[in-house]
XYZ file of N, CA and C in Angstrom:
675
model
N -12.123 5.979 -16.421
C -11.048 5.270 -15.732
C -11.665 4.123 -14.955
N -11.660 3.160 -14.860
C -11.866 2.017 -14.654
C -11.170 1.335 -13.599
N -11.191 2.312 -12.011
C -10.191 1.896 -10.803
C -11.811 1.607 -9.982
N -11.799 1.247 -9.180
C -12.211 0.640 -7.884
C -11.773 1.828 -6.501
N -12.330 2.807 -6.057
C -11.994 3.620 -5.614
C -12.764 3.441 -3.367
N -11.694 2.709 -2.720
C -12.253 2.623 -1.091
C -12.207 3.790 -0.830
N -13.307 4.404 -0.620
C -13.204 5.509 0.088
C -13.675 5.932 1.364
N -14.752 5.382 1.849
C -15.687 5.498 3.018
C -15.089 4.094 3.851
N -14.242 3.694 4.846
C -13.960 2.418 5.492
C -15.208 1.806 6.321
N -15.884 3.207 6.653
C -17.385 2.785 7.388
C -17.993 1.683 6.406
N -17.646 2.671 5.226
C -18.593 1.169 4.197
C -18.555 -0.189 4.379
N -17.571 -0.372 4.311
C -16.604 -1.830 4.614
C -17.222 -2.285 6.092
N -16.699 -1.964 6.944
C -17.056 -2.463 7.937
C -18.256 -2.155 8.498
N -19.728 -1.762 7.777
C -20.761 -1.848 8.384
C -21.817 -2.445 7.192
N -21.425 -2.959 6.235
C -21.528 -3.550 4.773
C -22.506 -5.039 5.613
N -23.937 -5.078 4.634
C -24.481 -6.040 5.167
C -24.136 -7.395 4.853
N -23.410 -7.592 3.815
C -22.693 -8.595 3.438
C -21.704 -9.150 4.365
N -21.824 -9.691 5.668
C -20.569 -10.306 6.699
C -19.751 -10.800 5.863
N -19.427 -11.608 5.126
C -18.570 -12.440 4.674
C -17.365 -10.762 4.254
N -17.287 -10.030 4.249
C -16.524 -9.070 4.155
C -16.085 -8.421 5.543
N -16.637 -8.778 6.350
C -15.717 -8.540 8.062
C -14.909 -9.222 8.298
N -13.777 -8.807 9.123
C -13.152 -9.889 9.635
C -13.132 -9.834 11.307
N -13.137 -11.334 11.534
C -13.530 -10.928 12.792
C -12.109 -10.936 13.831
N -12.439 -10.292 14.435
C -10.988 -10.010 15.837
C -11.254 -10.723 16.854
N -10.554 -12.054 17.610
C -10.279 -11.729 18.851
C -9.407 -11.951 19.740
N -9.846 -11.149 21.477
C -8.875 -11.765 22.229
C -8.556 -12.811 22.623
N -6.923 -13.185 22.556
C -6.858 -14.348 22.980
C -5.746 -14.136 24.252
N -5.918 -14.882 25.389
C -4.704 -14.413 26.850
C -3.126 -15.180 26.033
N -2.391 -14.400 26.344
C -1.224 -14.155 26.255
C -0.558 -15.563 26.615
N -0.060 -16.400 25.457
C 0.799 -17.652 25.963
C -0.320 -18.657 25.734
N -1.637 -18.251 25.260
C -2.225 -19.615 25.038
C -2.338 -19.816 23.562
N -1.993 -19.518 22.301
C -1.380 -20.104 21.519
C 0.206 -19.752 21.145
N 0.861 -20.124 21.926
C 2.215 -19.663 21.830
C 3.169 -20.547 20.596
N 2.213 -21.338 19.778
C 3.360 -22.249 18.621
C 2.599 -21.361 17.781
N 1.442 -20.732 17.756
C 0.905 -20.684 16.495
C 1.760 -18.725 16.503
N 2.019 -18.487 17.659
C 2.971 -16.815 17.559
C 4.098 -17.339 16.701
N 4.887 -18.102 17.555
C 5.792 -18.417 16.882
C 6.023 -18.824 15.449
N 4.472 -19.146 15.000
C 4.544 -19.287 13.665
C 4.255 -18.055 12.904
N 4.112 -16.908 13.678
C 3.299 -15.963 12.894
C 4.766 -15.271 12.752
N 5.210 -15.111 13.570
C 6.981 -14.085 13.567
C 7.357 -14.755 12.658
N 7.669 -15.781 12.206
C 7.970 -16.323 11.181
C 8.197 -16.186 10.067
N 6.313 -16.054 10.031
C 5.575 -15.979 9.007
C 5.967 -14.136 8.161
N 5.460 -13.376 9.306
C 5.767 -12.045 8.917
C 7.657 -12.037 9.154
N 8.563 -12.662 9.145
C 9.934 -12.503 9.185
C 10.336 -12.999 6.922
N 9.046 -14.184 6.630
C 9.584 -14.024 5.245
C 8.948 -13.514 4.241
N 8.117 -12.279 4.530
C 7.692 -11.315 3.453
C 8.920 -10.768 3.254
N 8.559 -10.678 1.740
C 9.592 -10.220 0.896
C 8.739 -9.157 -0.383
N 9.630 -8.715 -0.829
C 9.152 -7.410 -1.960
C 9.622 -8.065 -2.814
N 8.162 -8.443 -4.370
C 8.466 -9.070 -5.022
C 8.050 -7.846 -6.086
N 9.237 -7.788 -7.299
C 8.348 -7.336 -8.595
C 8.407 -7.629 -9.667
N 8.193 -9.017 -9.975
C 7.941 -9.489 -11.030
C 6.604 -10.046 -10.985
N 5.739 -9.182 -11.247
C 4.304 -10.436 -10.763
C 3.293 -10.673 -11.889
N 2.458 -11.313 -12.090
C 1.496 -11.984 -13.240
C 0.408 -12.291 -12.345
N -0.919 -12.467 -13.340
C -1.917 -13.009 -12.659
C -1.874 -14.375 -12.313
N -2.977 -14.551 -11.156
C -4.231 -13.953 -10.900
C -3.666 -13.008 -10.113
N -4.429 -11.576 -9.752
C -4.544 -10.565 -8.883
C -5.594 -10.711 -7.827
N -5.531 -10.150 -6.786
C -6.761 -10.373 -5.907
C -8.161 -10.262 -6.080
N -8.911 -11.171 -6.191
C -10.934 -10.653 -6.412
C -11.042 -9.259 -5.276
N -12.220 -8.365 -6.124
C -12.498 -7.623 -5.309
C -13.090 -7.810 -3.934
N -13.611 -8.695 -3.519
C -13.655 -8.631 -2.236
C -12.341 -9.442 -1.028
N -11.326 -10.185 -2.335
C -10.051 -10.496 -1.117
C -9.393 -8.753 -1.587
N -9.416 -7.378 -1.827
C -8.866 -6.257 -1.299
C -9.722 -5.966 -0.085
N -10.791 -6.375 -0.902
C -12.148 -5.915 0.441
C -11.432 -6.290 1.945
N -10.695 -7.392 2.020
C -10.540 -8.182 3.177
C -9.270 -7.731 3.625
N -8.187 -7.180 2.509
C -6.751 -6.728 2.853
C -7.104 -5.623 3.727
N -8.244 -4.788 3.005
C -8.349 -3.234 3.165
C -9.262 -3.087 4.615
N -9.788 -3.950 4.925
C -10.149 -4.039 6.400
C -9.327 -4.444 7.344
N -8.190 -4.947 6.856
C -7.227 -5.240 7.596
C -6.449 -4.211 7.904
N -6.056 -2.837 6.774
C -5.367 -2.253 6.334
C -5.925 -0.898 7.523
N -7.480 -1.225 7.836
C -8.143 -0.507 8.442
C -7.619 -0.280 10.114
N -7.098 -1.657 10.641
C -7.176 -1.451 11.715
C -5.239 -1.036 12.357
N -4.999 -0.400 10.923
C -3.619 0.691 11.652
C -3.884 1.558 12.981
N -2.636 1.709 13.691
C -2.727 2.720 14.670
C -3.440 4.081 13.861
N -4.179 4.630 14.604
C -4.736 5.800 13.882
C -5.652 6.722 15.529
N -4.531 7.906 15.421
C -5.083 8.644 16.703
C -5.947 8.854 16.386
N -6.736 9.216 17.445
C -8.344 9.680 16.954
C -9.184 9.498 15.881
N -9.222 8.531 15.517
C -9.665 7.762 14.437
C -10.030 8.866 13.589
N -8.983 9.245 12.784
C -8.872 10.412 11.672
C -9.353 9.585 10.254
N -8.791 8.054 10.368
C -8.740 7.368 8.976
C -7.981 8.331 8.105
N -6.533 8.117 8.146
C -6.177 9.699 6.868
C -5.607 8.865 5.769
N -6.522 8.272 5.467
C -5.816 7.184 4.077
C -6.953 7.074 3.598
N -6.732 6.494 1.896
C -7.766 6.258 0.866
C -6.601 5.063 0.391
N -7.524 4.399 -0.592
C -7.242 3.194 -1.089
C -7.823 3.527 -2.225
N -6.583 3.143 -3.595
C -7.790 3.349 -4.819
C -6.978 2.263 -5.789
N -7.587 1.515 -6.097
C -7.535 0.028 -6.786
C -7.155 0.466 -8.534
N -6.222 -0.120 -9.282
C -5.872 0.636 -10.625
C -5.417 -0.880 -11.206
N -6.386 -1.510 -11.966
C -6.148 -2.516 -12.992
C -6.948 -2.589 -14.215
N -6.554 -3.607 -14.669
C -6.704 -3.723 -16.623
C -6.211 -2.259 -17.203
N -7.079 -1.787 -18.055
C -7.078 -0.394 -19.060
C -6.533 0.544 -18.160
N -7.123 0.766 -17.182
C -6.833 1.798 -16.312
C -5.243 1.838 -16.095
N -4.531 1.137 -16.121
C -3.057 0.629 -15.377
C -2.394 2.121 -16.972
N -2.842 1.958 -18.201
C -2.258 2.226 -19.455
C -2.678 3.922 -19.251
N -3.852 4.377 -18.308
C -4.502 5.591 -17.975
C -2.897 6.356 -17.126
N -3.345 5.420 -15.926
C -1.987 5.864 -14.813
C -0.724 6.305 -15.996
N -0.318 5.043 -16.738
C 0.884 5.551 -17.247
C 1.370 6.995 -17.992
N 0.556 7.322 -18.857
C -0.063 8.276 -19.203
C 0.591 9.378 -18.158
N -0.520 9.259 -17.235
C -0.103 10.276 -16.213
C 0.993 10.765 -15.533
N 2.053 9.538 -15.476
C 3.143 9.267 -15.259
C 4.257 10.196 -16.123
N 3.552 9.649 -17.531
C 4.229 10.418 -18.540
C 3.976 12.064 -18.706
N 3.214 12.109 -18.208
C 3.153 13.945 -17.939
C 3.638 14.603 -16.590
N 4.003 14.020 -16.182
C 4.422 14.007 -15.175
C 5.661 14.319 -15.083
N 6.761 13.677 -15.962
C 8.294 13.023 -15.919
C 8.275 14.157 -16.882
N 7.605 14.742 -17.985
C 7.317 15.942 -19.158
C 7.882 17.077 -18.231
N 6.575 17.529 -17.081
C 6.684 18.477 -16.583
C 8.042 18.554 -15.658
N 8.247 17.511 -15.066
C 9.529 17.567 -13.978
C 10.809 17.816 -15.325
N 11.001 17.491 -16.249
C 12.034 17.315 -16.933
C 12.391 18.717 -17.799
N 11.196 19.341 -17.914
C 10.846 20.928 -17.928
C 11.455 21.769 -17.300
N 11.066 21.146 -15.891
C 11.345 22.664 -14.751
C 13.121 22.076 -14.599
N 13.439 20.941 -14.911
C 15.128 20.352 -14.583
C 15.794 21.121 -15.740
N 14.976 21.577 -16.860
C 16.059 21.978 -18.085
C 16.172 20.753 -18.795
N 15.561 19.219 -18.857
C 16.163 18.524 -19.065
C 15.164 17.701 -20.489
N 15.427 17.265 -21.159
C 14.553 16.308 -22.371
C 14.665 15.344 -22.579
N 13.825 14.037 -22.128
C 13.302 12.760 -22.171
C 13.561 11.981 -23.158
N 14.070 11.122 -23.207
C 14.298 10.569 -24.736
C 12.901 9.303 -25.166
N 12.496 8.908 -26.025
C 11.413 8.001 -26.375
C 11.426 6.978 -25.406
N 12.909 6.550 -25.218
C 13.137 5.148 -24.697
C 13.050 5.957 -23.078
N 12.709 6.650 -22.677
C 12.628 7.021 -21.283
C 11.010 7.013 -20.977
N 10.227 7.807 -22.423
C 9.020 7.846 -22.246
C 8.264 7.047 -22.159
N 9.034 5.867 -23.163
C 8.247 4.573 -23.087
C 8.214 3.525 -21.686
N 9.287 3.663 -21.417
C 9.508 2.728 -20.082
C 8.681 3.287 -18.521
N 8.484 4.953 -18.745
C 7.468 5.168 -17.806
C 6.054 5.047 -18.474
N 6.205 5.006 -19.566
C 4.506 4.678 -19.762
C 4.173 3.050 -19.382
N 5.024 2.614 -19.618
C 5.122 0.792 -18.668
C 5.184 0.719 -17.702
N 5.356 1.884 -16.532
C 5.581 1.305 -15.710
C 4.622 0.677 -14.685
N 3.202 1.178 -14.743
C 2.144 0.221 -14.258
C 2.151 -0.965 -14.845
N 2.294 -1.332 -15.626
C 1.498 -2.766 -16.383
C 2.889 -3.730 -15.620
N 3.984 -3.320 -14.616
C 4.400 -4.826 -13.554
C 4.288 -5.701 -13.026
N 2.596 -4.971 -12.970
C 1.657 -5.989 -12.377
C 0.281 -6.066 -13.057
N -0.425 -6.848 -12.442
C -1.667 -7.022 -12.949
C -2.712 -5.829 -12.064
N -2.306 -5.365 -11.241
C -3.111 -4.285 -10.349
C -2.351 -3.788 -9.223
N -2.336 -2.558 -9.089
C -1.834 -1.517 -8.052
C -2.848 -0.686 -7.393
N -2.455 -0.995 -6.013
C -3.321 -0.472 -4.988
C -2.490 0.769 -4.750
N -3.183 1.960 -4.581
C -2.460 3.148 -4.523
C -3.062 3.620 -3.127
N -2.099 3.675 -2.059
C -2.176 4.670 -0.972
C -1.874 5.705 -0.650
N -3.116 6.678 -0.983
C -3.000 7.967 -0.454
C -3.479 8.622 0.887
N -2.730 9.823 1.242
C -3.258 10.324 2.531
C -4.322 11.371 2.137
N -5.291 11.099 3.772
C -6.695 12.322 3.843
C -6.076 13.055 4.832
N -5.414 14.095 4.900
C -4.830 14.058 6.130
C -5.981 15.407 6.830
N -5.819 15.583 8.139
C -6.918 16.270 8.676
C -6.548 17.071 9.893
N -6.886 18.285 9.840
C -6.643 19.653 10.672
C -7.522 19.127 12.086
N -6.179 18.751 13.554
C -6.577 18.186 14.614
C -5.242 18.264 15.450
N -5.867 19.330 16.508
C -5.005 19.924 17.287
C -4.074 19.070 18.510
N -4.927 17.293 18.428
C -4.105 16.576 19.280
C -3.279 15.565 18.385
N -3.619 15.684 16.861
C -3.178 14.735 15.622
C -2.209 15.205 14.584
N -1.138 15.705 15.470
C 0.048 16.385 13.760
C 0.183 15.251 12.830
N 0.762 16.305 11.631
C 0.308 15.482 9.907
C 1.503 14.497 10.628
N 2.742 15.088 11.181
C 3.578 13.273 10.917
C 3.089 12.098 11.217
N 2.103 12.733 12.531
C 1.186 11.003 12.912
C 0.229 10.111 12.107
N -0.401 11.524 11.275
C -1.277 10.564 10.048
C -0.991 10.205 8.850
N 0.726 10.751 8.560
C 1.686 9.979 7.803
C 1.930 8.588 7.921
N 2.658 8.499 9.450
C 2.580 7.333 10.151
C 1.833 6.093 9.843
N 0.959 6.917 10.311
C -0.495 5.878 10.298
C -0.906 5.272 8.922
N -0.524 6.200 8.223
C -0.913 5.532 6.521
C 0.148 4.546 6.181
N 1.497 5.138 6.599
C 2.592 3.635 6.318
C 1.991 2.192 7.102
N 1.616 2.448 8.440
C 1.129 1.505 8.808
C -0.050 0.658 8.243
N -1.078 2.005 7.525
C -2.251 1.094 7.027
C -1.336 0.234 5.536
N -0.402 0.666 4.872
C 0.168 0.311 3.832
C 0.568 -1.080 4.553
N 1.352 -1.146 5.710
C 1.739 -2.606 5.928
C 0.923 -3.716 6.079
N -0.050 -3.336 6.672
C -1.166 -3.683 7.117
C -1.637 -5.157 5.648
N -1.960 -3.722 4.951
C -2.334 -3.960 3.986
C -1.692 -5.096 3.053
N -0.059 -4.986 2.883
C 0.483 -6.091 2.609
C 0.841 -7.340 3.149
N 0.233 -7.108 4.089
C 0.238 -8.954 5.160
C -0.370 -9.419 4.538
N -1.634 -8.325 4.795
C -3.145 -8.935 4.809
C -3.260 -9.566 3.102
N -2.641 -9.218 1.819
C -2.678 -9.560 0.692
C -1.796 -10.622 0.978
N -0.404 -10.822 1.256
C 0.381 -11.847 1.415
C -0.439 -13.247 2.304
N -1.099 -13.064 3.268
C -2.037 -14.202 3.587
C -2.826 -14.520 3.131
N -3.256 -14.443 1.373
C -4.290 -14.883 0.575
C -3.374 -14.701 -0.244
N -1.895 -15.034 -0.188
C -1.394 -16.077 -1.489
C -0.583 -15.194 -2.738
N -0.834 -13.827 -2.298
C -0.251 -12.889 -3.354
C 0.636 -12.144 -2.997
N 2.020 -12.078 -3.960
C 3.295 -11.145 -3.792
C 2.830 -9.798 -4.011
N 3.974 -8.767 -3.187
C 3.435 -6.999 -3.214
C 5.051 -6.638 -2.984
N 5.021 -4.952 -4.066
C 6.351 -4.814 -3.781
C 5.310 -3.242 -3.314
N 6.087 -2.512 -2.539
C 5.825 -1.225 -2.591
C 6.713 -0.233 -3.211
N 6.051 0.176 -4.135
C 7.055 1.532 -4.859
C 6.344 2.803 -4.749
N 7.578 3.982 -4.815
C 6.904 5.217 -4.900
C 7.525 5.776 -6.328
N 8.725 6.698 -6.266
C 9.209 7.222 -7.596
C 9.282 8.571 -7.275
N 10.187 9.346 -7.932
C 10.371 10.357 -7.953
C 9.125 11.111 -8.253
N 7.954 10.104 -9.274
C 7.242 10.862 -9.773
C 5.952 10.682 -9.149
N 5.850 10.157 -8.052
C 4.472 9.461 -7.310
C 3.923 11.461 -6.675
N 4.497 12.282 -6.565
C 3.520 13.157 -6.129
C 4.146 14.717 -6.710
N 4.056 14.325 -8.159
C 4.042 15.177 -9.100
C 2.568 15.641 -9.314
N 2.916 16.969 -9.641
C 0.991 17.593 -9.674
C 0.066 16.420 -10.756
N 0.830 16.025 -11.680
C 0.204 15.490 -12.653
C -0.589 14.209 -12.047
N 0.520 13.477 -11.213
C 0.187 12.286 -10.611
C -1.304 12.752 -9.694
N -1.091 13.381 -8.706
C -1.177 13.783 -8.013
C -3.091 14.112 -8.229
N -3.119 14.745 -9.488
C -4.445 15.081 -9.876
C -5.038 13.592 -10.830
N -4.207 13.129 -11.450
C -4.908 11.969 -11.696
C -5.681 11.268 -10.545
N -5.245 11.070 -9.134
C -5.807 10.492 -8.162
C -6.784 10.993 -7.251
N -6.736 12.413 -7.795
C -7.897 13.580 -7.235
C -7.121 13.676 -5.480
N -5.662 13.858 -5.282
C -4.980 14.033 -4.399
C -5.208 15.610 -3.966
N -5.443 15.883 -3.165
C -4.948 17.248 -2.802
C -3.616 18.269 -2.367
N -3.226 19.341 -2.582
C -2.249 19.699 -2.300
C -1.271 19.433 -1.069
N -1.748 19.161 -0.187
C -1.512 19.121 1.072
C -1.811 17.231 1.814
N -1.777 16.858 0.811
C -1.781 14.983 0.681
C -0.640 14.584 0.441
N -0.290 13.341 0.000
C 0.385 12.538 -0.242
C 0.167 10.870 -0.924
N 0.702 10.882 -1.970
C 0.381 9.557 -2.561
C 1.797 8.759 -2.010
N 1.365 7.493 -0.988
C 2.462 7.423 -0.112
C 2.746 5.921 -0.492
N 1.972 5.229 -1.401
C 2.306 3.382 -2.262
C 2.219 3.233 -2.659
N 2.241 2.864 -3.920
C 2.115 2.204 -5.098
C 1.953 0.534 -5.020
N 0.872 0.008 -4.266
C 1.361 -1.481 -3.910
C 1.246 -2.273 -5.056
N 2.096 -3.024 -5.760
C 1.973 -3.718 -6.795
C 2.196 -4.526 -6.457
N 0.627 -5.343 -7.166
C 0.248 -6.528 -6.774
C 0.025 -7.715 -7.114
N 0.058 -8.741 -7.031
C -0.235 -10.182 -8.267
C 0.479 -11.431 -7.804
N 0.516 -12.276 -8.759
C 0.923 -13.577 -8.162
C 2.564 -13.770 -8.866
N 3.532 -14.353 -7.855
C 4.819 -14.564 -7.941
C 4.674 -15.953 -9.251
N 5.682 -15.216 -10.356
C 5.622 -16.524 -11.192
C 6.708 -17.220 -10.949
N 7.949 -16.938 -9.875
C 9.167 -18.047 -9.233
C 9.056 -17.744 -7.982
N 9.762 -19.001 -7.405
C 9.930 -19.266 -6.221
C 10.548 -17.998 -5.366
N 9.842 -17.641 -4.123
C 10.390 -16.652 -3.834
C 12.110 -16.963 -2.725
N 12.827 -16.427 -3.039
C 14.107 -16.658 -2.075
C 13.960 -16.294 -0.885
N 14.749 -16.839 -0.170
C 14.514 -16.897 1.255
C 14.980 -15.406 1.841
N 15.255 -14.628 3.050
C 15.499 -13.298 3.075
C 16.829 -13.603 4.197
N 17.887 -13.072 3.463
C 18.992 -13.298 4.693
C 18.729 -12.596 6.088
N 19.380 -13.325 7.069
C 19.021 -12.907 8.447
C 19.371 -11.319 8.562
N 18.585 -10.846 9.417
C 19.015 -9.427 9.504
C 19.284 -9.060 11.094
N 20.556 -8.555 10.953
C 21.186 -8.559 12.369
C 20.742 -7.287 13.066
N 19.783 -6.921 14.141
C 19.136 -6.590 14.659
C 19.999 -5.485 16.189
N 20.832 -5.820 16.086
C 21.711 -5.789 17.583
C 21.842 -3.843 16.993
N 22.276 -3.885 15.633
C 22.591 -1.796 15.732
C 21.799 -1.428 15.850
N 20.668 -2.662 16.056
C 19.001 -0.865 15.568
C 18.256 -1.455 17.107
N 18.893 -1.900 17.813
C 18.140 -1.997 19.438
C 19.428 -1.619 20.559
N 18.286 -0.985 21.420
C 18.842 -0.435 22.476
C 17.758 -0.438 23.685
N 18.044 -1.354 24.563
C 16.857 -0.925 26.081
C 17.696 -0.397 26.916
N 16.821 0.411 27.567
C 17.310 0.909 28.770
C 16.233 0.940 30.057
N 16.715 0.625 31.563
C 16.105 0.546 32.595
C 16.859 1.181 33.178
């Protein structure tokens, strides 16, 4: 199988190669206040694209998403996420898996797949030119329940899609009924008690992306003093 598998984040960020860090810093509050305003913006027109074509990201611009992807909220620095990179041949591997997958679920439903069902999940990687798959490590920690290092992995997932969207490339996130089927599940060397929680599909937008209608904000806020 022919994936690209992040597994150690220490790697990444203690990697003698700098040009793979990114660097952080502080800046006081209100002293670039056009360039915030450009950033709300900026993160206001990501959009979920899935129609995508190459180019896909070089391995070291994931290198650069996935350090980004790194610095999610994460209590006690558990890191309960893996990153595992799935393009060219490999994408036709996943499907596969997919397809045993939708076998077995359609089994235990009573139910039988027709060709034209089998075929369209065996396609369904090749949307893109490469899918970043986020799974959870999740880890036995008496001040860290699993919902927080759930959490934390959606967050490294967002993370993660800025950080690709600021080097020029569209990402939709999908899961599927069938994303944590045993079949799936062991293709990714997931464990029982994990979760395969993205499917980020990834690549370059071949149309213009549309703009995102305003989203009215007023039902989902509430302060109180």
């Amino acid at each position: 199988m022919k994936t690209v598998e992040i597994k150690n984040i220490d790697d990444i960020q203690t990697s003698k190669d700098k040009s793979n860090k990114i660097e952080v810093t502080n800046q006081d509050v209100g002293e670039n206040q056009g360039n915030d305003i450009n950033l709300i913006e900026w993160i206001n027109s990501r959009r979920s694209i899935g129609n995508l074509d190459t180019p896909a990201p070089t391995h070291e611009q994931i290198r650069a998403a996935v350090g980004c992807a790194a610095t999610a909220p994460d209590h006690k620095k558990l890191r309960p996420w893996r990153f595992i990179v799935t393009e060219g041949d490999a994408r036709y591997e996943l499907g596969l898996a997919l397809v045993t997958a939708a076998q077995h679920k359609a089994a235990i439903d009573g139910e039988e797949l027709s060709e034209k069902t089998l075929h369209k999940t065996a396609n369904l990687p090749l949307r893109a030119p490469m899918i970043i798959t986020v799974v959870t490590h999740m880890q036995e920690h008496k001040k860290v329940p699993a919902f927080e290092q759930m959490l934390s992995a959606g967050s490294a997932v967002q993370n993660l899609i800025l950080a690709l969207k600021s080097q020029g490339f569209s990402t939709v996130w999908r899961t599927g009924l069938l994303c944590n089927e045993p079949a799936v599940k062991a293709y990714f060397g997931v464990g029982a008690d994990d979760y395969v929680t993205a499917f980020v599909y990834t690549g370059t937008s071949p149309a213009d992306k549309h703009l995102r209608k305003p989203i009215d904000i007023e039902p989902l806020l509430r302060f109180e003093s």
